[in-house]
CSV table of C-alpha atoms in Angstrom, one decimal:
chain,number,residue,atom,x,y,z
A,16,MET,CA,-11.2,64.3,-20.8
A,17,TYR,CA,-11.7,63.6,-17.1
A,18,GLU,CA,-10.3,60.4,-15.7
A,19,THR,CA,-12.3,57.2,-16.2
A,20,ASN,CA,-12.0,53.5,-15.9
A,21,TYR,CA,-12.4,51.3,-18.9
A,22,HIS,CA,-13.9,47.8,-18.6
A,23,ARG,CA,-14.6,45.5,-21.6
A,24,ALA,CA,-17.7,43.4,-21.2
A,25,SER,CA,-17.7,39.8,-22.4
A,26,SER,CA,-21.4,39.3,-22.2
A,27,VAL,CA,-24.6,41.2,-21.5
A,28,GLU,CA,-24.7,39.8,-18.0
A,29,ASP,CA,-21.1,40.8,-17.4
A,30,ALA,CA,-21.9,44.3,-18.6
A,31,ILE,CA,-24.8,44.6,-16.2
A,32,SER,CA,-22.7,43.3,-13.2
A,33,LYS,CA,-19.9,45.7,-14.1
A,34,MET,CA,-22.5,48.5,-14.2
A,35,GLY,CA,-23.8,47.5,-10.8
A,36,SER,CA,-20.4,47.7,-9.2
A,37,ALA,CA,-19.4,51.0,-10.6
A,38,ASP,CA,-20.1,54.4,-9.2
A,39,ASP,CA,-21.4,56.5,-12.2
A,40,ALA,CA,-20.8,54.3,-15.2
A,41,LYS,CA,-21.9,54.6,-18.8
A,42,PHE,CA,-22.1,51.9,-21.4
A,43,VAL,CA,-20.1,52.6,-24.6
A,44,SER,CA,-20.5,51.0,-27.9
A,45,GLY,CA,-18.7,52.6,-30.9
A,46,GLY,CA,-18.1,55.7,-28.7
A,47,GLN,CA,-18.6,58.1,-31.8
A,48,THR,CA,-20.7,60.4,-29.7
A,49,LEU,CA,-19.7,59.6,-26.2
A,50,ILE,CA,-15.9,59.9,-26.7
A,51,PRO,CA,-16.1,63.4,-28.3
A,52,THR,CA,-18.6,64.4,-25.6
A,53,MET,CA,-16.1,63.3,-22.8
A,54,LYS,CA,-13.3,65.0,-24.6
A,55,GLN,CA,-15.3,68.2,-24.3
A,56,ARG,CA,-15.9,67.4,-20.6
A,57,LEU,CA,-19.7,67.5,-21.2
A,58,ALA,CA,-19.8,63.9,-19.9
A,59,ALA,CA,-17.6,62.5,-17.1
A,60,PRO,CA,-18.6,58.9,-16.3
A,61,SER,CA,-16.5,57.3,-13.6
A,62,ASP,CA,-16.4,54.1,-15.6
A,63,LEU,CA,-17.0,53.0,-19.3
A,64,ILE,CA,-18.3,49.6,-20.0
A,65,ASP,CA,-17.5,48.6,-23.5
A,66,LEU,CA,-20.2,46.6,-25.3
A,67,ARG,CA,-18.5,46.3,-28.7
A,68,HIS,CA,-17.1,42.8,-28.0
A,69,VAL,CA,-20.3,41.2,-26.8
A,70,ASP,CA,-20.8,38.6,-29.5
A,71,SER,CA,-24.5,37.9,-28.8
A,72,MET,CA,-25.2,41.6,-29.7
A,73,LYS,CA,-23.7,41.5,-33.2
A,74,GLY,CA,-25.1,40.6,-36.5
A,75,ILE,CA,-28.1,40.7,-38.7
A,76,THR,CA,-30.7,37.8,-38.7
A,77,ILE,CA,-33.5,37.4,-41.2
A,78,ASP,CA,-36.2,35.0,-40.5
A,79,GLY,CA,-38.9,35.1,-43.2
A,80,ASN,CA,-40.2,38.7,-43.0
A,81,GLN,CA,-38.7,39.5,-39.6
A,82,ILE,CA,-35.5,41.4,-39.5
A,83,THR,CA,-33.3,41.4,-36.3
A,84,ILE,CA,-30.3,43.7,-36.0
A,85,GLY,CA,-28.0,43.2,-33.0
A,86,ALA,CA,-27.3,46.4,-31.1
A,87,ALA,CA,-23.6,46.2,-31.5
A,88,THR,CA,-23.8,45.9,-35.3
A,89,THR,CA,-22.0,48.8,-37.0
A,90,HIS,CA,-23.5,51.2,-39.5
A,91,ALA,CA,-21.0,49.9,-42.1
A,92,GLU,CA,-22.2,46.3,-41.5
A,93,VAL,CA,-25.9,47.4,-41.9
A,94,ASN,CA,-24.9,49.3,-45.0
A,95,ALA,CA,-23.0,46.4,-46.5
A,96,SER,CA,-25.5,43.6,-45.8
A,97,LYS,CA,-26.7,42.1,-49.0
A,98,GLU,CA,-29.4,40.0,-47.3
A,99,LEU,CA,-30.8,43.0,-45.6
A,100,ARG,CA,-30.6,45.1,-48.7
A,101,ALA,CA,-32.7,42.5,-50.6
A,102,ILE,CA,-35.7,43.0,-48.3
A,103,CYS,CA,-35.1,46.5,-46.7
A,104,PRO,CA,-32.8,48.6,-48.9
A,105,ALA,CA,-33.9,51.8,-47.1
A,106,ILE,CA,-32.3,50.9,-43.8
A,107,CYS,CA,-29.0,50.0,-45.6
A,108,ASP,CA,-29.1,53.4,-47.4
A,109,LEU,CA,-29.8,55.2,-44.2
A,110,ALA,CA,-26.8,53.5,-42.5
A,111,GLY,CA,-24.6,54.4,-45.4
A,112,HIS,CA,-25.2,58.1,-44.8
A,113,ILE,CA,-24.5,58.3,-41.1
A,114,GLY,CA,-21.4,60.4,-40.4
A,115,ASP,CA,-18.5,59.3,-42.6
A,116,PRO,CA,-16.9,55.9,-43.5
A,117,HIS,CA,-14.6,56.0,-40.4
A,118,VAL,CA,-17.5,56.8,-38.0
A,119,ARG,CA,-19.6,54.1,-39.6
A,120,HIS,CA,-16.8,51.4,-38.9
A,121,MET,CA,-17.3,52.1,-35.1
A,122,GLY,CA,-20.7,53.5,-34.6
A,123,THR,CA,-23.6,51.0,-33.8
A,124,ILE,CA,-27.3,51.0,-34.2
A,125,GLY,CA,-27.8,50.3,-30.5
A,126,GLY,CA,-25.6,53.3,-29.5
A,127,SER,CA,-27.5,55.5,-31.9
A,128,ILE,CA,-30.9,54.7,-30.6
A,129,ALA,CA,-29.9,54.6,-26.9
A,130,ASN,CA,-28.4,58.1,-27.3
A,131,ASN,CA,-31.5,59.4,-29.2
A,132,ASP,CA,-29.8,62.4,-30.4
A,133,PRO,CA,-32.5,64.7,-32.0
A,134,ALA,CA,-30.7,64.7,-35.3
A,135,ALA,CA,-29.7,61.0,-35.4
A,136,ASP,CA,-31.0,58.9,-38.4
A,137,TYR,CA,-31.8,55.6,-37.0
A,138,PRO,CA,-34.6,56.8,-34.6
A,139,ALA,CA,-36.7,57.9,-37.6
A,140,ALA,CA,-36.3,54.5,-39.2
A,141,MET,CA,-37.2,52.6,-35.9
A,142,MET,CA,-40.4,54.7,-35.6
A,143,ALA,CA,-41.4,54.2,-39.3
A,144,LEU,CA,-40.6,50.5,-39.4
A,145,ASN,CA,-42.5,49.9,-36.1
A,146,ALA,CA,-39.5,48.3,-34.5
A,147,GLN,CA,-39.5,46.4,-31.3
A,148,ILE,CA,-36.4,47.4,-29.2
A,149,ALA,CA,-35.1,44.4,-27.2
A,150,THR,CA,-33.2,44.9,-24.0
A,151,ASN,CA,-31.7,42.7,-21.3
A,152,LYS,CA,-35.0,43.2,-19.4
A,153,ARG,CA,-37.9,43.5,-21.8
A,154,THR,CA,-39.1,44.4,-25.3
A,155,ILE,CA,-40.2,48.0,-25.8
A,156,ASP,CA,-42.4,49.3,-28.6
A,157,THR,CA,-40.7,51.9,-30.5
A,158,ASP,CA,-43.5,54.4,-29.8
A,159,ASP,CA,-42.7,54.0,-26.2
A,160,PHE,CA,-39.0,54.0,-26.4
A,161,PHE,CA,-38.1,57.5,-27.5
A,162,THR,CA,-39.3,59.8,-24.8
A,163,GLY,CA,-37.6,63.1,-25.5
A,164,MET,CA,-34.4,64.8,-26.7
A,165,PHE,CA,-31.6,62.5,-25.6
A,166,GLU,CA,-34.1,60.6,-23.5
A,167,THR,CA,-35.4,57.0,-23.8
A,168,ALA,CA,-37.4,54.6,-21.7
A,169,LEU,CA,-34.1,52.7,-20.8
A,170,ASP,CA,-33.2,52.3,-17.1
A,171,GLU,CA,-29.7,53.1,-16.0
A,172,ASP,CA,-28.8,49.5,-16.0
A,173,GLU,CA,-30.6,48.5,-19.2
A,174,ILE,CA,-29.0,47.7,-22.5
A,175,VAL,CA,-30.5,47.6,-25.9
A,176,THR,CA,-29.5,44.2,-27.2
A,177,ALA,CA,-31.3,44.1,-30.6
A,178,VAL,CA,-34.0,45.8,-32.8
A,179,THR,CA,-36.6,43.7,-34.7
A,180,PHE,CA,-38.9,44.9,-37.3
A,181,PRO,CA,-40.9,43.4,-40.2
A,182,ALA,CA,-39.6,44.0,-43.7
A,183,PRO,CA,-41.7,46.8,-45.2
A,184,ALA,CA,-43.6,46.7,-48.6
A,185,LYS,CA,-41.9,50.0,-49.5
A,186,ALA,CA,-39.6,52.4,-47.6
A,187,ALA,CA,-37.1,55.2,-48.0
A,188,TYR,CA,-35.3,57.8,-46.0
A,189,SER,CA,-34.5,61.2,-47.2
A,190,LYS,CA,-32.6,63.8,-45.2
A,191,PHE,CA,-31.5,67.4,-45.6
A,192,PRO,CA,-28.0,67.4,-44.0
A,193,ASN,CA,-26.6,70.5,-42.4
A,194,PRO,CA,-23.9,71.5,-44.9
A,195,ALA,CA,-21.2,71.7,-42.1
A,196,SER,CA,-22.0,69.0,-39.6
A,197,ARG,CA,-23.9,66.7,-42.0
A,198,TYR,CA,-26.4,66.0,-39.2
A,199,ALA,CA,-30.0,65.9,-40.4
A,200,MET,CA,-31.8,69.3,-40.2
A,201,ALA,CA,-34.8,67.3,-41.2
A,202,GLY,CA,-34.8,63.6,-42.0
A,203,VAL,CA,-37.9,61.6,-42.9
A,204,PHE,CA,-38.3,57.8,-43.1
A,205,VAL,CA,-41.4,56.6,-44.8
A,206,ALA,CA,-42.5,53.1,-44.6
A,207,LYS,CA,-45.5,51.3,-46.2
A,208,LEU,CA,-46.0,48.2,-44.1
A,209,LYS,CA,-47.2,44.9,-45.3
A,210,ASN,CA,-50.2,45.1,-43.0
A,211,GLY,CA,-51.5,48.1,-44.9
A,212,MET,CA,-50.4,50.7,-42.5
A,213,ALA,CA,-48.2,53.7,-43.4
A,214,ARG,CA,-45.7,55.2,-40.9
A,215,VAL,CA,-43.6,58.3,-41.1
A,216,GLY,CA,-40.7,59.0,-38.7
A,217,VAL,CA,-39.2,62.5,-38.6
A,218,THR,CA,-35.8,63.4,-37.2
A,219,GLY,CA,-33.6,66.5,-36.9
A,220,ALA,CA,-36.6,68.8,-36.7
A,221,GLY,CA,-38.6,68.0,-33.6
A,222,ALA,CA,-38.2,70.1,-30.4
A,223,ASP,CA,-38.6,66.9,-28.4
A,224,GLY,CA,-36.6,64.7,-30.8
A,225,VAL,CA,-37.9,62.1,-33.2
A,226,PHE,CA,-41.7,62.0,-33.8
A,227,ARG,CA,-44.3,60.4,-36.1
A,228,HIS,CA,-46.4,62.5,-38.4
A,229,GLU,CA,-49.9,61.0,-38.2
A,230,ASP,CA,-51.6,63.2,-40.8
A,231,MET,CA,-49.1,62.1,-43.4
A,232,GLU,CA,-49.5,58.4,-42.3
A,233,GLU,CA,-53.2,58.7,-42.8
A,234,ALA,CA,-52.9,60.3,-46.2
A,235,LEU,CA,-50.3,57.7,-47.3
A,236,LYS,CA,-52.4,54.8,-46.1
A,237,GLY,CA,-55.1,55.8,-48.5
A,238,ASP,CA,-52.7,56.8,-51.4
A,239,TRP,CA,-48.9,56.0,-51.4
A,240,SER,CA,-47.9,59.0,-53.4
A,241,SER,CA,-46.1,62.3,-52.8
A,242,SER,CA,-49.2,64.2,-54.0
A,243,SER,CA,-51.4,62.7,-51.2
A,244,ILE,CA,-49.3,64.5,-48.5
A,245,ALA,CA,-49.2,67.8,-50.3
A,246,ASP,CA,-52.0,69.3,-48.2
A,247,CYS,CA,-50.8,67.8,-44.8
A,248,LYS,CA,-49.8,70.5,-42.3
A,249,VAL,CA,-46.5,70.3,-40.5
A,250,ASP,CA,-46.9,72.3,-37.2
A,251,ALA,CA,-43.9,74.6,-36.9
A,252,ASP,CA,-44.7,75.2,-33.2
A,253,ASP,CA,-43.4,71.8,-32.3
A,254,LEU,CA,-40.1,72.1,-34.3
A,255,LEU,CA,-36.6,73.2,-33.5
A,256,SER,CA,-35.4,76.7,-34.2
A,257,ASP,CA,-31.7,77.5,-34.2
A,258,LEU,CA,-29.1,79.4,-36.2
A,259,HIS,CA,-29.1,76.8,-38.9
A,260,ALA,CA,-32.8,76.9,-39.6
A,261,ASP,CA,-35.9,78.3,-38.0
A,262,ASN,CA,-38.9,76.2,-37.3
A,263,ASN,CA,-40.9,77.4,-40.3
A,264,TYR,CA,-38.1,76.5,-42.6
A,265,ARG,CA,-37.8,73.1,-40.9
A,266,ALA,CA,-41.6,72.6,-41.3
A,267,ASN,CA,-41.2,73.1,-44.9
A,268,LEU,CA,-38.1,70.8,-45.1
A,269,VAL,CA,-40.0,68.0,-43.3
A,270,LYS,CA,-42.7,68.1,-46.0
A,271,VAL,CA,-40.1,68.2,-48.8
A,272,MET,CA,-38.2,65.3,-47.4
A,273,ALA,CA,-41.3,63.3,-46.9
A,274,LYS,CA,-42.3,63.8,-50.5
A,275,ARG,CA,-38.8,62.9,-51.7
A,276,ALA,CA,-38.8,59.7,-49.6
A,277,VAL,CA,-42.2,58.6,-50.9
A,278,GLU,CA,-41.0,59.2,-54.5
A,279,ALA,CA,-37.7,57.3,-53.8
A,280,SER,CA,-39.4,54.4,-51.9
A,281,SER,CA,-38.9,50.9,-53.1
B,20,MET,CA,-4.3,52.6,-15.4
B,21,ALA,CA,-4.7,50.1,-18.2
B,22,SER,CA,-2.2,47.6,-19.4
B,23,ILE,CA,-2.6,47.2,-23.1
B,24,SER,CA,-1.1,45.3,-25.9
B,25,MET,CA,-1.8,45.4,-29.6
B,26,THR,CA,0.0,44.8,-32.9
B,27,VAL,CA,1.0,48.0,-34.6
B,28,ASN,CA,2.5,47.8,-38.1
B,29,GLY,CA,3.2,44.1,-37.5
B,30,LYS,CA,5.0,44.6,-34.2
B,31,THR,CA,3.6,43.7,-30.8
B,32,VAL,CA,3.6,46.8,-28.6
B,33,GLY,CA,2.3,47.5,-25.2
B,34,GLY,CA,2.3,49.6,-22.2
B,35,GLU,CA,0.7,51.1,-19.2
B,36,VAL,CA,-1.6,54.0,-20.1
B,37,GLU,CA,-4.4,55.9,-18.4
B,38,ASP,CA,-7.7,54.5,-19.4
B,39,ARG,CA,-8.7,57.8,-20.9
B,40,THR,CA,-5.7,57.8,-23.3
B,41,LEU,CA,-6.8,58.1,-26.9
B,42,LEU,CA,-5.5,55.7,-29.5
B,43,VAL,CA,-3.8,58.6,-31.3
B,44,GLU,CA,-2.1,59.6,-28.1
B,45,PHE,CA,-0.8,56.2,-27.6
B,46,ILE,CA,0.5,56.0,-31.2
B,47,ARG,CA,2.1,59.3,-31.2
B,48,GLU,CA,3.4,59.8,-27.6
B,49,ASN,CA,4.0,56.1,-26.5
B,50,LEU,CA,5.1,54.6,-29.8
B,51,ARG,CA,6.6,57.8,-31.3
B,52,LEU,CA,4.8,57.1,-34.5
B,53,THR,CA,4.2,60.8,-35.4
B,54,GLY,CA,2.9,60.2,-38.9
B,55,THR,CA,-0.6,60.0,-37.6
B,56,HIS,CA,-1.7,63.6,-37.1
B,57,VAL,CA,-4.2,65.3,-34.8
B,58,GLY,CA,-5.9,68.0,-36.8
B,59,CYS,CA,-9.4,69.1,-35.4
B,60,ASP,CA,-9.4,66.8,-32.4
B,61,THR,CA,-13.2,66.8,-32.7
B,62,SER,CA,-13.8,63.8,-35.0
B,63,GLN,CA,-14.3,65.8,-38.2
B,64,CYS,CA,-11.1,66.2,-40.1
B,65,GLY,CA,-9.8,62.6,-40.5
B,66,ALA,CA,-6.1,63.5,-40.2
B,67,CYS,CA,-5.8,60.8,-37.4
B,68,VAL,CA,-7.3,57.9,-39.5
B,69,VAL,CA,-5.6,54.6,-38.9
B,70,HIS,CA,-6.8,51.1,-39.6
B,71,VAL,CA,-7.9,49.0,-36.7
B,72,ASP,CA,-8.5,45.3,-37.6
B,73,GLY,CA,-8.4,46.3,-41.2
B,74,LYS,CA,-11.0,49.1,-41.0
B,75,ALA,CA,-10.4,52.9,-41.1
B,76,VAL,CA,-11.3,54.6,-37.8
B,77,LYS,CA,-10.6,58.0,-36.3
B,78,SER,CA,-7.9,57.4,-33.7
B,79,CYS,CA,-8.8,60.7,-31.9
B,80,THR,CA,-12.3,59.3,-31.3
B,81,THR,CA,-11.1,55.8,-30.0
B,82,LEU,CA,-9.6,55.0,-26.7
B,83,ALA,CA,-6.3,53.1,-26.8
B,84,ALA,CA,-8.0,50.6,-24.4
B,85,GLN,CA,-10.8,50.1,-27.0
B,86,ALA,CA,-8.1,48.9,-29.4
B,87,ASN,CA,-6.5,46.6,-26.9
B,88,GLY,CA,-5.8,43.2,-28.6
B,89,SER,CA,-6.3,44.7,-32.1
B,90,GLU,CA,-4.2,44.9,-35.2
B,91,VAL,CA,-3.4,48.5,-36.0
B,92,THR,CA,-1.9,49.9,-39.2
B,93,THR,CA,-0.6,53.5,-39.4
B,94,ILE,CA,0.8,55.4,-42.3
B,95,GLU,CA,4.3,54.3,-41.3
B,96,GLY,CA,3.2,50.6,-41.9
B,97,LEU,CA,2.1,51.0,-45.4
B,98,ALA,CA,5.5,51.4,-47.2
B,99,ASN,CA,7.5,48.2,-47.6
B,100,GLY,CA,10.9,49.4,-48.7
B,101,ASP,CA,9.4,51.3,-51.6
B,102,LEU,CA,6.5,53.7,-51.1
B,103,HIS,CA,3.1,52.1,-51.1
B,104,PRO,CA,1.4,52.6,-54.5
B,105,MET,CA,-1.1,55.1,-52.9
B,106,GLN,CA,1.8,57.1,-51.3
B,107,GLN,CA,3.6,57.0,-54.8
B,108,ALA,CA,0.4,58.2,-56.5
B,109,PHE,CA,0.1,61.2,-54.0
B,110,LYS,CA,3.6,62.1,-54.9
B,111,ASP,CA,3.1,61.8,-58.7
B,112,ASN,CA,-0.2,63.7,-58.8
B,113,HIS,CA,0.8,66.5,-56.4
B,114,GLY,CA,-1.8,65.2,-53.9
B,115,LEU,CA,-0.4,67.1,-51.1
B,116,GLN,CA,0.1,70.7,-50.5
B,117,CYS,CA,1.0,71.4,-46.9
B,118,GLY,CA,0.8,67.6,-46.2
B,119,PHE,CA,-1.0,67.7,-42.8
B,120,CYS,CA,-4.1,65.9,-43.9
B,121,THR,CA,-2.1,63.4,-46.1
B,122,PRO,CA,-1.6,60.5,-43.8
B,123,GLY,CA,-5.3,60.4,-43.0
B,124,MET,CA,-6.2,60.8,-46.7
B,125,ILE,CA,-3.9,57.9,-47.6
B,126,MET,CA,-5.3,55.6,-44.9
B,127,ALA,CA,-8.8,56.6,-45.9
B,128,ALA,CA,-7.9,55.9,-49.6
B,129,THR,CA,-6.5,52.4,-49.0
B,130,ASP,CA,-9.5,51.6,-46.9
B,131,MET,CA,-11.7,52.8,-49.7
B,132,VAL,CA,-9.9,50.3,-52.1
B,133,ASN,CA,-10.2,47.5,-49.6
B,134,ARG,CA,-14.0,48.0,-49.5
B,135,LEU,CA,-14.9,49.1,-53.0
B,136,GLY,CA,-12.1,47.8,-55.3
B,137,LYS,CA,-9.5,49.4,-57.5
B,138,ASP,CA,-11.8,51.0,-60.0
B,139,LEU,CA,-13.1,54.1,-58.3
B,140,ASP,CA,-14.8,57.0,-60.1
B,141,GLU,CA,-14.5,60.6,-59.1
B,142,LYS,CA,-18.0,60.8,-57.6
B,143,THR,CA,-17.4,57.8,-55.3
B,144,ILE,CA,-14.0,59.1,-54.1
B,145,ARG,CA,-15.4,62.5,-53.3
B,146,THR,CA,-18.4,60.9,-51.4
B,147,GLU,CA,-16.0,58.5,-49.6
B,148,LEU,CA,-13.9,61.5,-48.5
B,149,GLU,CA,-16.7,62.8,-46.4
B,150,GLY,CA,-14.6,62.3,-43.2
B,151,ASN,CA,-11.3,63.8,-44.5
B,152,ILE,CA,-10.8,67.6,-44.7
B,153,CYS,CA,-7.9,69.2,-46.5
B,154,ARG,CA,-7.5,72.8,-45.3
B,155,CYS,CA,-5.5,73.7,-48.3
B,156,THR,CA,-8.7,72.7,-50.2
B,157,GLY,CA,-6.6,70.7,-52.6
B,158,TYR,CA,-9.2,68.1,-53.2
B,159,HIS,CA,-8.8,68.0,-57.0
B,160,ASN,CA,-5.3,66.4,-57.0
B,161,ILE,CA,-6.2,64.2,-53.9
B,162,VAL,CA,-9.1,62.7,-55.9
B,163,LYS,CA,-6.7,62.2,-58.9
B,164,SER,CA,-4.1,60.6,-56.7
B,165,ILE,CA,-6.6,58.2,-55.1
B,166,GLN,CA,-8.0,57.2,-58.5
B,167,ASP,CA,-4.4,56.7,-59.8
B,168,GLY,CA,-3.1,54.9,-56.6
B,169,ALA,CA,-6.2,52.7,-56.5
B,170,SER,CA,-5.6,51.4,-60.0
B,171,LYS,CA,-2.0,50.4,-59.1
B,172,MET,CA,-2.8,48.6,-55.8
């Protein structure tokens, strides 16, 4: 790892001010992607601004049908929340399958979505649950937030502070993990929203990162069943092709994962 | 340089370290507690697992500065005169072959009991060991050891 300067932020404002006075800083939350990336010298920020101790960014709040998860809430905390599980078990189950138990004690939802790894799990859930991403500057619709592989709508000095979404009528996430890395080779989060809409978020497969599958959404809106999406086409041209799986294989996986998710939804 | 201070195995320790120092480097090189191992150094194998504020984390994927002010427990902090029940169970059940992964396995196992209780079935243990790799592939006896040790904690 190249040299860096560590700073612990006490508040969102403090983090922004520390970012402003540094040369080429990065925010770090759990660091479960950033630290390994720095160890490999694929990233070399001059400064690290630690958001993990910002109290206002922690915790899960449920207000009627609205769920708000603070950005510094760990995967383990999302997985273990009984209140959240009562109204949206799918997001708890998704969090419980990210990485491994030790990674889940450090990694956070804000870090995951701000990094927008093309194989990360949370972005698919945010897309399907029609989440609003709150930052220190504004609120961003999830459809506008993820802009490409490892790219988001965030400015350099912008921090995800929380995500908010309505509890769905039904939802589930199904992923096919790479047998070695356990990252999703295809992961599909399906959600039947209480306003009648159906949304389908796909991760691990898209050449530009997470995406929604609108044909499946249309089919599921009419009939929430795995048979309704049997004839939907997943275009392999838009998918990743690598040594683990070519794009045609991934296209099939997306369909299979979507069907399994619909069948598992509750 | 960062001036850090934390409680490790009940003792207050501190030092001046480079900001880029990993927690595992601080534990092994500054504190000379070499029970915590570096296996893969790429966040996968879990040989470096320690508890930070009561939770299992990979100390090769955490900066020492991130743990500033925390309470840390390493494998050396488990035994209290006698071996900890989980250590004894690994001994009784031949849960280690070369032993390299064992400190991480035991720290993961005690964390598992802290979160899920003492009555752990084989499937749960195998799923929970997702982040710990044994290169001797001796998982069968590791699972047996954890089940036995958990029941005695």
